Each structure stands twice: as C-alpha cells, then as structure tokens.
Amino acid sequence: MSKEEVKLHGFWRSPYSRRVELALKIKGVEYEYIEEDLINKSPELLKYNPIHKKVLVFIHNENVIIESQVILEYIDETWKQNPIMSQDPYERAMARFWANFVDQKCLPSLRKALWGPETEQEKATEEAKENLKILEKELQGNNTFGGERIGFVDIVANVIAYWVSVYEEAVEKKILTEEFPALCNWRNEYVNNSIIKETLPPREKSIAHARAKYGTSKASS
Amino acid sequence: MTKEVVLLDLWLSPFGMRVRVALAEKGVEYEYREEDLGNKSQLLLQMNPVHKKIPVLIHNGKPICESLVIVQYIDETWKDKAPLLPSDPYQRAEARFWADYIDKQIYSCGRMLWTTKGEEQDAAKKELKECFKLLEEHLGDRTYFGGDNLGFVDVALISFYSWFYAYETCGNFKMEEWCPKIVSWAKTCMQRESVSKSLVDPLKVCHDFVLPRRKTLGLD
C-alpha cells in the first residue's frame, strides 16, 4: 500500500492555514507542513498555484486545492472520521452560510474596526459589534457553533476565537467584550481545547508582529 | 404558505437565476415570488434577517440564503436527478473553487463596469476580460464546465449571460471577441429548457434597467 502524500504550504501567522491544520488534527491525518515565506514564495508553491499565488496550498497525492473553506470540505469528504460537517443538507447549508458570514462580513468589519482609518473607526466598530451580536445570537448558549462539538463554522471562526484578541492587545482596543457572553465563553473553550491549542501560533510573537504592523503610537513600551 | 418550495427572488438577479436553473434541472416545482427591493416583504425580512437579500429558498418553511449555498442544498436534497456536483471530492473542490471565483470576480467587475465611466470603467473592463479569459481557459474543450452535463460551475456562471449584452453595451466591446468559447458555451447552455426558461432576456436587462439606471447616475 503506497503512502498517501498530504502536504500543507502555510504561513505561521495565517489563520487560514491554521484552519486546515485544525481539521487535519481533528481527523488524525498525518501531514507535512511547509512554512512559506510570503516575500520569497517557494518554487513548489508557485508551480502549484500559478494563477493566484496565494500561500495556502493543500496537496493530497496529485490533488492541489486552495481556499481554506474549499480545503476544509475536501478534507471532510476525503477522511470521514470525526466529521466536521453534518450529513443533513439543511445543516450543511447553515454551516456554509455562517462560515460565509464570518469570512465575508465579520472579518472585514473587525479588521476595519481594529486598524482601519481612524476617521472611520467609530462606524466600523459599530458595524463589527452588530456582526458579533448576530453571531452571539447564533451560538444560542451552545459551547460551539457545531452544536455538540467543533465543526465547520468553529474552525472558520478561528480568527474570532484567537486572532482578534491578539490584535486587540496589539492596538489596545477591545471589541469582543463581555457584552458578548456566549462568544466569550466559546472563545475560552476554544483556546483551552487540547487539540486546538496545538494549532495556535505563539501568542507573544503574534502580538509583537501585530503591534509592529498595526500598533498606534500610544502602545506601551 | 401552502407550497413546499418558495423562492424569493428578483427578475434580473444573476444570483436568483442560478437557483431557478438548479430547481429546473431537478424538476422541482416551486412558487416564485418577485420581491421589490425598495419595499422588502415581511417574509423576506423574516427569512433572511441577517442580509435581507434575495434569493431566499424556503423549503418546508425553513429558509436557505445565498445562491451558491442554496444550489448546493438543492443538489443534496433532490439528489436522484441531474447531479450538479460530481461525487469525487477533488472534482467537487475544483467546482467549489471556480464557483467561488465567479462569485467574487464576475459580479463585482461587471457591476463596476456598468456603474462607472472613464478610467474606472476601463479598469473594470480590463479585469472583467481577464476573468472571462481565465474561465475560458478552464473550460478548455469541454461542452460544459461540468463535463458532459451541466454542473455547479455552469450554474454559477450561466446566469450572467443575461447580463452580457448590458456589459457589452456599457463597455463598448463584444464578448465574442473577448472569449468566443464562453459565448459558445453559453449558447449551448441556453439550448436546455432549464436554462432558457430561467434566464431573463438580456435586452430587457439592458434597456429596462441598466441604461435607465446609468442615466439616473448621470453616467450617460
């Protein structure tokens, strides 16, 4: 039986490659991780992803897949143990809907609120909080978006669970506050989950980088 | 609500048209309800409180929103006929990737093209051309993106055919010159009743909506 080739070209800071790693760990799939340098992308990466040249590339034998949500569904359909998506069409539709909401609405509004132009920050913060309110309601007091266990939406929402608090500390601004008790609880459970913990980038290093990139002059020395 | 399947839609929405094509391919009977976006119905606001947008598919009282999510739902629910996504995980991933690409690129570039003029429009035109050329390359010599049969990517893209004439008129170009294979593919799709009955007349889109809107925006 020939060995399966499972490779992930990622970037340590990227929540997107961490999503894929989390899915692989949940399923117990062994893989080779290749750290990419965003400035000097490896020839292998450019060969596999010539059109979009994006860092996140997942390779399974001859199959090359990009875009984190597409990769997650591929992983779930290929390795069926510990499913991250339900088999029920309606629940799958809901998972895809909420994952899109996180990526297309929440994240851009959070980014704008945290380090967008100062003149727009107040409005951006309002919008970001509106989006978080919607997510808060969707959690409905569950520990995870997946219901009983970590699922597709939880994996995609990793940015909210971890990276947001990193950026909050770097720019000294709080968005995900106690006014969102369900999300705070979810976040706590998330970062303390034994499998997820392994997939998170080192906190101090992440904060230092974010501070250098987005921090304001009022950052404490 | 007596009908099992209801679609809240807008006649010229390329997103809504995708859902119509998918339902037609599967032979699903449904009630079509035209929304007035300037005066959204209570039902729409109730069924899509997050985005308040069409299309919304309501199946046995439960709403599903976002066209590509809806199309996948349709494919997975009525799975005995006309599969839109292949069964192989890698081919499914490919299809999802390209549908997502179409979603992110065609609509926004197209919109930029018909709602602007001058340099802004030229830039949109250039980007739109690149997108279509990339799609043409991906299509290759196949009849459909789905191979021998209409698939997920075909459904994602074909609804924009109703908008080709509007893009051409506003941008002063011909799709036939940009990407003849895409035009030929679209015509092949239009030979299917599921497509021809679901798509709206491109001339109507252009003359009844786009051109008057451009005038209102002070562009022409």
Coordinates of C-alpha atoms in Angstrom, one line a residue:
Chain A
M1 CA 0.0 0.0 0.0
S2 CA 1.6 3.2 -1.1
K3 CA 1.8 6.0 1.4
E4 CA -0.5 9.0 1.0
E5 CA 1.1 12.3 0.4
V6 CA -0.5 15.0 2.4
K7 CA 1.2 18.4 2.4
L8 CA 0.3 21.9 3.5
H9 CA 2.0 25.0 2.4
G10 CA 1.1 27.6 5.0
F11 CA 2.3 30.6 6.9
W12 CA 2.7 30.7 10.7
R13 CA 0.6 33.8 11.3
S14 CA -2.1 32.9 8.9
P15 CA -5.4 31.8 10.5
Y16 CA -6.3 30.2 7.1
S17 CA -3.5 27.6 7.2
R18 CA -4.3 27.0 10.9
R19 CA -7.9 26.2 9.9
V20 CA -6.6 23.4 7.7
E21 CA -4.2 22.1 10.4
L22 CA -7.1 22.0 12.9
A23 CA -9.2 19.9 10.5
L24 CA -6.4 17.5 9.9
K25 CA -5.6 17.2 13.6
I26 CA -9.3 16.6 14.4
K27 CA -9.3 13.8 11.9
G28 CA -5.9 12.4 13.0
V29 CA -4.4 12.8 9.5
E30 CA -0.7 13.0 9.3
Y31 CA 0.7 15.7 7.1
E32 CA 3.9 17.5 6.1
Y33 CA 3.8 21.2 6.9
I34 CA 5.9 23.6 4.7
E35 CA 6.4 27.1 6.1
E36 CA 6.2 29.6 3.3
D37 CA 7.9 33.0 3.2
L38 CA 5.4 35.5 1.9
I39 CA 8.1 37.5 0.1
N40 CA 10.0 34.6 -1.3
K41 CA 7.4 32.0 -2.2
S42 CA 8.8 28.6 -2.8
P43 CA 9.0 27.4 -6.4
E44 CA 6.8 24.5 -5.5
L45 CA 4.1 26.8 -4.3
L46 CA 4.2 28.9 -7.5
K47 CA 4.1 25.7 -9.5
Y48 CA 1.0 24.5 -7.7
N49 CA -0.8 27.9 -7.5
P50 CA 0.4 29.9 -10.5
I51 CA -2.8 31.9 -11.0
H52 CA -3.5 33.2 -7.6
K53 CA -0.1 32.7 -6.0
K54 CA -1.7 32.5 -2.6
V55 CA 0.2 30.9 0.3
L56 CA -2.3 28.4 1.4
V57 CA -2.0 25.3 -0.8
F58 CA -3.1 21.9 0.2
I59 CA -1.8 18.8 -1.6
H60 CA -3.2 15.3 -1.3
N61 CA -1.4 12.9 -3.6
E62 CA -1.9 14.7 -7.0
N63 CA -4.7 16.9 -5.8
V64 CA -3.9 20.5 -5.3
I65 CA -6.5 22.6 -3.5
I66 CA -6.6 26.3 -2.5
E67 CA -9.0 28.4 -0.5
S68 CA -9.4 27.3 3.1
Q69 CA -13.2 26.6 3.1
V70 CA -12.9 24.6 -0.1
I71 CA -10.0 22.6 1.5
L72 CA -12.0 22.0 4.7
E73 CA -14.9 20.5 2.8
Y74 CA -12.4 18.4 0.8
I75 CA -10.8 17.1 4.0
D76 CA -14.2 16.3 5.5
E77 CA -15.2 14.4 2.4
T78 CA -11.9 12.5 2.0
W79 CA -11.3 11.4 5.6
K80 CA -14.7 10.6 7.0
Q81 CA -13.8 10.0 10.7
N82 CA -14.7 12.8 13.1
P83 CA -16.9 14.7 10.7
I84 CA -16.8 18.5 10.8
M85 CA -20.0 18.8 8.8
S86 CA -23.3 17.2 9.3
Q87 CA -24.7 14.9 6.6
D88 CA -28.1 16.7 6.7
P89 CA -28.4 19.1 3.7
Y90 CA -30.1 21.8 5.8
E91 CA -27.5 21.8 8.5
R92 CA -24.8 21.8 5.8
A93 CA -26.4 24.8 4.2
M94 CA -26.5 26.6 7.6
A95 CA -22.8 25.8 8.2
R96 CA -21.8 27.2 4.8
F97 CA -24.0 30.3 5.4
W98 CA -22.4 31.1 8.7
A99 CA -18.9 30.4 7.5
N100 CA -19.5 32.9 4.7
F101 CA -20.9 35.4 7.2
V102 CA -17.7 35.1 9.3
D103 CA -15.4 35.4 6.3
Q104 CA -17.3 38.0 4.2
K105 CA -18.9 40.2 6.9
C106 CA -17.3 39.7 10.3
L107 CA -13.7 39.6 9.5
P108 CA -13.6 42.7 7.2
S109 CA -15.6 44.7 9.7
L110 CA -13.3 43.6 12.6
R111 CA -10.2 44.5 10.6
K112 CA -11.6 47.9 9.8
A113 CA -12.6 48.5 13.5
L114 CA -9.2 47.4 14.8
W115 CA -6.8 49.1 12.3
G116 CA -8.9 50.9 9.7
P117 CA -8.6 54.7 9.1
E118 CA -9.2 56.5 12.4
T119 CA -11.9 58.6 10.9
E120 CA -13.9 55.5 10.0
Q121 CA -13.2 53.5 13.2
E122 CA -16.3 54.5 15.1
K123 CA -18.6 53.5 12.4
A124 CA -16.6 50.4 11.8
T125 CA -16.7 49.4 15.4
E126 CA -20.5 49.8 15.4
E127 CA -20.7 47.5 12.4
A128 CA -18.3 44.9 13.8
K129 CA -20.3 44.8 17.0
E130 CA -23.5 44.4 15.1
N131 CA -22.0 41.4 13.3
L132 CA -20.8 39.9 16.6
K133 CA -24.3 40.4 18.0
I134 CA -25.6 38.3 15.2
L135 CA -23.0 35.6 15.9
E136 CA -23.7 35.7 19.6
K137 CA -27.4 35.0 18.9
E138 CA -26.5 32.1 16.6
L139 CA -24.4 30.5 19.3
Q140 CA -27.6 30.3 21.4
G141 CA -25.8 29.4 24.5
N142 CA -24.1 26.4 22.9
N143 CA -20.4 25.8 23.5
T144 CA -19.7 25.5 19.8
F145 CA -21.4 26.6 16.5
G146 CA -21.2 22.9 15.6
G147 CA -23.7 22.1 18.4
E148 CA -22.1 19.3 20.4
R149 CA -18.5 19.6 19.1
I150 CA -16.2 21.7 17.0
G151 CA -17.5 21.9 13.5
F152 CA -17.0 23.8 10.2
V153 CA -18.1 27.2 11.5
D154 CA -16.0 26.9 14.6
I155 CA -12.9 26.2 12.5
V156 CA -13.6 29.0 10.1
A157 CA -14.3 31.4 13.1
N158 CA -10.8 30.7 14.5
V159 CA -9.9 34.3 13.7
I160 CA -12.5 35.5 16.1
A161 CA -11.6 33.0 18.7
Y162 CA -7.9 33.8 18.8
W163 CA -6.5 36.4 16.4
V164 CA -9.0 39.1 17.4
S165 CA -7.7 39.1 21.0
V166 CA -4.1 39.2 19.6
Y167 CA -4.9 42.2 17.5
E168 CA -6.9 43.8 20.4
E169 CA -3.9 43.6 22.6
A170 CA -1.6 44.9 19.9
V171 CA -3.7 48.0 19.1
E172 CA -5.0 48.4 22.6
K173 CA -8.7 48.3 21.7
K174 CA -11.4 45.9 22.8
I175 CA -14.2 44.8 20.5
L176 CA -15.1 41.3 21.7
T177 CA -16.1 42.4 25.2
E178 CA -18.2 40.9 28.0
E179 CA -21.3 42.2 26.2
F180 CA -21.0 39.0 24.2
P181 CA -21.1 36.4 27.0
A182 CA -21.7 33.4 24.7
L183 CA -18.9 34.4 22.3
C184 CA -16.5 35.0 25.3
N185 CA -17.4 31.6 26.7
W186 CA -16.9 30.0 23.2
R187 CA -13.6 31.7 22.8
N188 CA -12.4 30.5 26.2
E189 CA -13.4 26.9 25.5
Y190 CA -11.8 27.2 22.1
V191 CA -8.3 28.3 23.1
N192 CA -8.2 25.8 26.0
N193 CA -9.3 22.9 23.9
S194 CA -6.4 20.4 23.9
I195 CA -6.5 19.8 20.1
I196 CA -7.0 23.4 19.1
K197 CA -4.3 24.7 21.5
E198 CA -1.7 22.8 19.4
T199 CA -2.7 24.7 16.3
L200 CA -2.5 28.2 17.6
P201 CA 0.5 30.4 16.8
P202 CA 2.6 31.6 19.7
R203 CA 0.8 34.5 21.4
E204 CA 3.6 36.8 22.3
K205 CA 5.2 36.5 18.8
S206 CA 1.8 37.2 17.2
I207 CA 1.2 40.2 19.3
A208 CA 4.6 41.6 18.7
H209 CA 4.2 41.3 15.0
A210 CA 0.7 42.8 15.0
R211 CA 1.9 45.6 17.2
A212 CA 4.7 46.4 14.8
K213 CA 2.3 46.4 11.9
Y214 CA -0.8 47.9 13.3
G215 CA 0.0 49.3 16.7
T216 CA -0.5 53.0 17.4
S217 CA 2.0 55.4 18.9
K218 CA 0.2 55.0 22.2
A219 CA 1.3 51.4 22.5
S220 CA 3.1 51.0 25.8
S221 CA 6.8 50.5 25.8
Chain B
M1 CA -47.6 29.3 2.9
T2 CA -49.1 26.3 1.1
K3 CA -46.3 25.4 -1.4
E4 CA -43.5 23.2 -0.2
V5 CA -40.8 25.2 -2.1
V6 CA -40.9 29.0 -2.3
L7 CA -38.3 31.2 -4.0
L8 CA -38.0 34.9 -3.1
D9 CA -36.2 36.5 -6.0
L10 CA -35.7 39.5 -8.3
W11 CA -36.2 39.0 -12.0
L12 CA -32.8 40.2 -13.1
S13 CA -30.7 38.9 -10.3
P14 CA -27.9 36.7 -11.6
F15 CA -27.9 35.1 -8.1
G16 CA -31.6 34.3 -8.2
M17 CA -31.4 32.9 -11.8
R18 CA -28.9 30.4 -10.6
V19 CA -31.4 29.0 -8.2
R20 CA -34.1 28.9 -10.9
V21 CA -31.8 26.9 -13.1
A22 CA -30.9 24.4 -10.4
L23 CA -34.6 23.9 -9.4
A24 CA -35.5 23.4 -13.1
E25 CA -32.7 20.9 -13.7
K26 CA -34.0 18.9 -10.8
G27 CA -37.6 19.2 -11.9
V28 CA -38.7 20.8 -8.6
E29 CA -42.0 22.7 -8.6
Y30 CA -41.9 25.9 -6.7
E31 CA -43.7 29.1 -6.1
Y32 CA -41.8 32.1 -7.4
R33 CA -42.3 35.4 -5.6
E34 CA -40.9 38.6 -7.0
E35 CA -39.5 41.0 -4.4
D36 CA -39.5 44.7 -4.6
L37 CA -36.1 45.6 -3.1
G38 CA -37.3 49.1 -2.4
N39 CA -40.1 47.7 -0.3
K40 CA -39.0 44.3 1.0
S41 CA -41.7 41.9 2.1
Q42 CA -42.2 40.9 5.7
L43 CA -41.4 37.4 4.6
L44 CA -38.0 38.3 3.2
L45 CA -37.1 40.2 6.3
Q46 CA -38.2 37.3 8.4
M47 CA -36.5 34.7 6.3
N48 CA -33.2 36.5 5.8
P49 CA -32.8 38.8 8.8
V50 CA -29.0 38.8 8.5
H51 CA -28.6 40.1 5.0
K52 CA -32.2 40.9 3.9
K53 CA -31.3 39.9 0.4
I54 CA -32.6 37.7 -2.3
P55 CA -32.5 34.9 -3.4
V56 CA -34.0 33.0 -0.4
L57 CA -35.3 29.5 -0.9
I58 CA -37.9 28.4 1.6
H59 CA -38.3 24.6 1.8
N60 CA -41.0 23.4 4.1
G61 CA -40.9 26.7 6.0
K62 CA -37.1 26.7 6.5
P63 CA -35.1 29.4 4.8
I64 CA -31.8 28.9 2.9
C65 CA -29.9 32.0 1.8
E66 CA -27.0 32.8 -0.6
S67 CA -27.2 31.5 -4.1
L68 CA -24.3 29.0 -4.1
V69 CA -25.4 27.7 -0.6
I70 CA -28.9 27.3 -2.0
V71 CA -27.7 25.5 -5.2
Q72 CA -25.7 23.0 -3.1
Y73 CA -28.7 22.5 -0.8
I74 CA -30.8 21.8 -3.9
D75 CA -28.2 19.4 -5.2
E76 CA -28.0 17.5 -1.9
T77 CA -31.8 17.4 -1.2
W78 CA -33.0 16.4 -4.7
K79 CA -30.2 14.0 -5.4
D80 CA -31.9 11.5 -7.6
K81 CA -31.8 13.6 -10.7
A82 CA -29.3 15.8 -12.6
P83 CA -26.4 15.9 -10.1
L84 CA -24.7 19.3 -10.2
L85 CA -21.6 18.5 -8.1
P86 CA -19.6 15.4 -9.0
S87 CA -19.1 12.6 -6.4
D88 CA -15.3 12.8 -6.4
P89 CA -14.0 15.0 -3.5
Y90 CA -11.3 16.6 -5.7
Q91 CA -13.6 17.4 -8.5
R92 CA -16.1 18.9 -6.0
A93 CA -13.3 21.0 -4.6
E94 CA -12.4 22.3 -8.0
A95 CA -16.0 23.1 -8.8
R96 CA -16.4 24.9 -5.5
F97 CA -13.2 26.9 -6.1
W98 CA -14.3 28.1 -9.5
A99 CA -17.9 28.9 -8.4
D100 CA -16.4 31.0 -5.6
Y101 CA -14.1 32.7 -8.1
I102 CA -17.0 33.6 -10.3
D103 CA -18.9 34.9 -7.3
K104 CA -16.0 37.1 -6.2
Q105 CA -15.0 38.4 -9.6
I106 CA -17.7 38.5 -12.2
Y107 CA -20.4 40.2 -10.3
S108 CA -18.2 43.0 -8.8
C109 CA -16.2 43.6 -12.0
G110 CA -19.4 43.6 -14.0
R111 CA -21.1 46.0 -11.6
M112 CA -18.1 48.3 -11.7
L113 CA -18.3 48.3 -15.4
W114 CA -21.9 49.3 -15.7
T115 CA -21.9 51.8 -12.9
T116 CA -18.9 53.8 -13.9
K117 CA -17.3 55.5 -16.8
G118 CA -13.9 56.7 -17.9
E119 CA -10.8 55.4 -16.2
E120 CA -12.7 53.5 -13.6
Q121 CA -14.7 51.7 -16.2
D122 CA -11.6 50.9 -18.2
A123 CA -10.0 49.3 -15.2
A124 CA -13.2 47.2 -14.6
K125 CA -13.3 46.2 -18.2
K126 CA -9.7 45.0 -18.2
E127 CA -10.3 43.0 -15.0
L128 CA -13.5 41.5 -16.3
K129 CA -11.8 40.5 -19.6
E130 CA -9.1 38.7 -17.6
C131 CA -11.7 36.8 -15.5
F132 CA -13.5 35.6 -18.6
K133 CA -10.3 34.6 -20.3
L134 CA -9.3 32.6 -17.3
L135 CA -12.7 30.9 -17.2
E136 CA -12.4 30.2 -20.9
E137 CA -9.0 28.6 -20.3
H138 CA -10.5 26.5 -17.5
L139 CA -13.4 25.4 -19.7
G140 CA -11.0 24.2 -22.4
D141 CA -12.6 21.9 -24.9
R142 CA -15.4 20.7 -22.7
T143 CA -19.0 21.2 -23.6
Y144 CA -19.8 22.2 -20.0
F145 CA -17.6 23.1 -17.0
G146 CA -19.3 20.0 -15.5
G147 CA -18.0 17.9 -18.4
D148 CA -20.8 16.2 -20.4
N149 CA -23.5 17.7 -18.3
L150 CA -24.4 21.0 -16.7
G151 CA -22.7 21.3 -13.4
F152 CA -22.2 23.6 -10.4
V153 CA -19.8 25.9 -12.2
D154 CA -22.1 26.1 -15.2
V155 CA -25.0 27.1 -13.0
A156 CA -22.8 29.7 -11.2
L157 CA -21.8 31.4 -14.4
I158 CA -24.7 31.0 -16.9
S159 CA -26.9 33.4 -15.1
F160 CA -24.5 36.2 -16.0
Y161 CA -25.4 35.5 -19.7
S162 CA -28.4 37.7 -19.1
W163 CA -26.1 40.5 -18.3
F164 CA -23.6 40.0 -21.2
Y165 CA -25.4 42.4 -23.5
A166 CA -25.6 45.1 -20.8
Y167 CA -21.9 44.7 -20.1
E168 CA -21.1 44.9 -23.9
T169 CA -23.3 48.0 -24.4
C170 CA -21.9 49.9 -21.4
G171 CA -18.3 48.9 -22.0
N172 CA -18.4 49.1 -25.8
F173 CA -17.0 45.7 -26.5
K174 CA -18.1 42.3 -27.7
M175 CA -17.9 39.1 -25.6
E176 CA -17.5 37.2 -28.8
E177 CA -14.2 38.9 -29.4
W178 CA -13.0 38.5 -25.8
C179 CA -13.9 34.9 -25.2
P180 CA -15.6 33.1 -28.1
K181 CA -15.6 29.8 -26.3
I182 CA -17.5 31.2 -23.3
V183 CA -20.1 32.7 -25.7
S184 CA -20.4 29.3 -27.5
W185 CA -20.7 27.6 -24.1
A186 CA -23.5 29.9 -23.1
K187 CA -25.4 29.2 -26.2
T188 CA -25.1 25.5 -25.6
C189 CA -26.5 26.0 -22.1
M190 CA -29.3 28.1 -23.5
Q191 CA -30.5 25.1 -25.5
R192 CA -31.5 23.5 -22.3
E193 CA -35.0 24.4 -21.2
S194 CA -33.9 24.6 -17.6
V195 CA -31.7 27.5 -18.6
S196 CA -33.7 29.2 -21.3
K197 CA -36.8 29.3 -19.1
S198 CA -34.9 30.6 -16.0
L199 CA -32.8 33.3 -17.6
V200 CA -34.3 36.7 -18.5
D201 CA -34.0 38.4 -21.8
P202 CA -30.6 40.2 -22.0
L203 CA -32.1 43.1 -23.9
K204 CA -34.6 43.7 -21.1
V205 CA -31.9 43.8 -18.5
C206 CA -30.0 46.3 -20.6
H207 CA -32.9 48.6 -21.8
D208 CA -35.3 48.3 -18.9
F209 CA -32.8 48.5 -16.1
V210 CA -29.1 49.2 -16.8
L211 CA -29.3 52.0 -19.3
P212 CA -32.0 54.0 -17.4
R213 CA -30.0 53.5 -14.2
R214 CA -26.9 54.8 -15.8
K215 CA -28.9 57.9 -16.8
T216 CA -30.1 58.3 -13.3
L217 CA -26.5 58.0 -12.0
G218 CA -25.5 60.7 -14.5
L219 CA -23.2 58.5 -16.4
D220 CA -24.6 58.8 -19.9

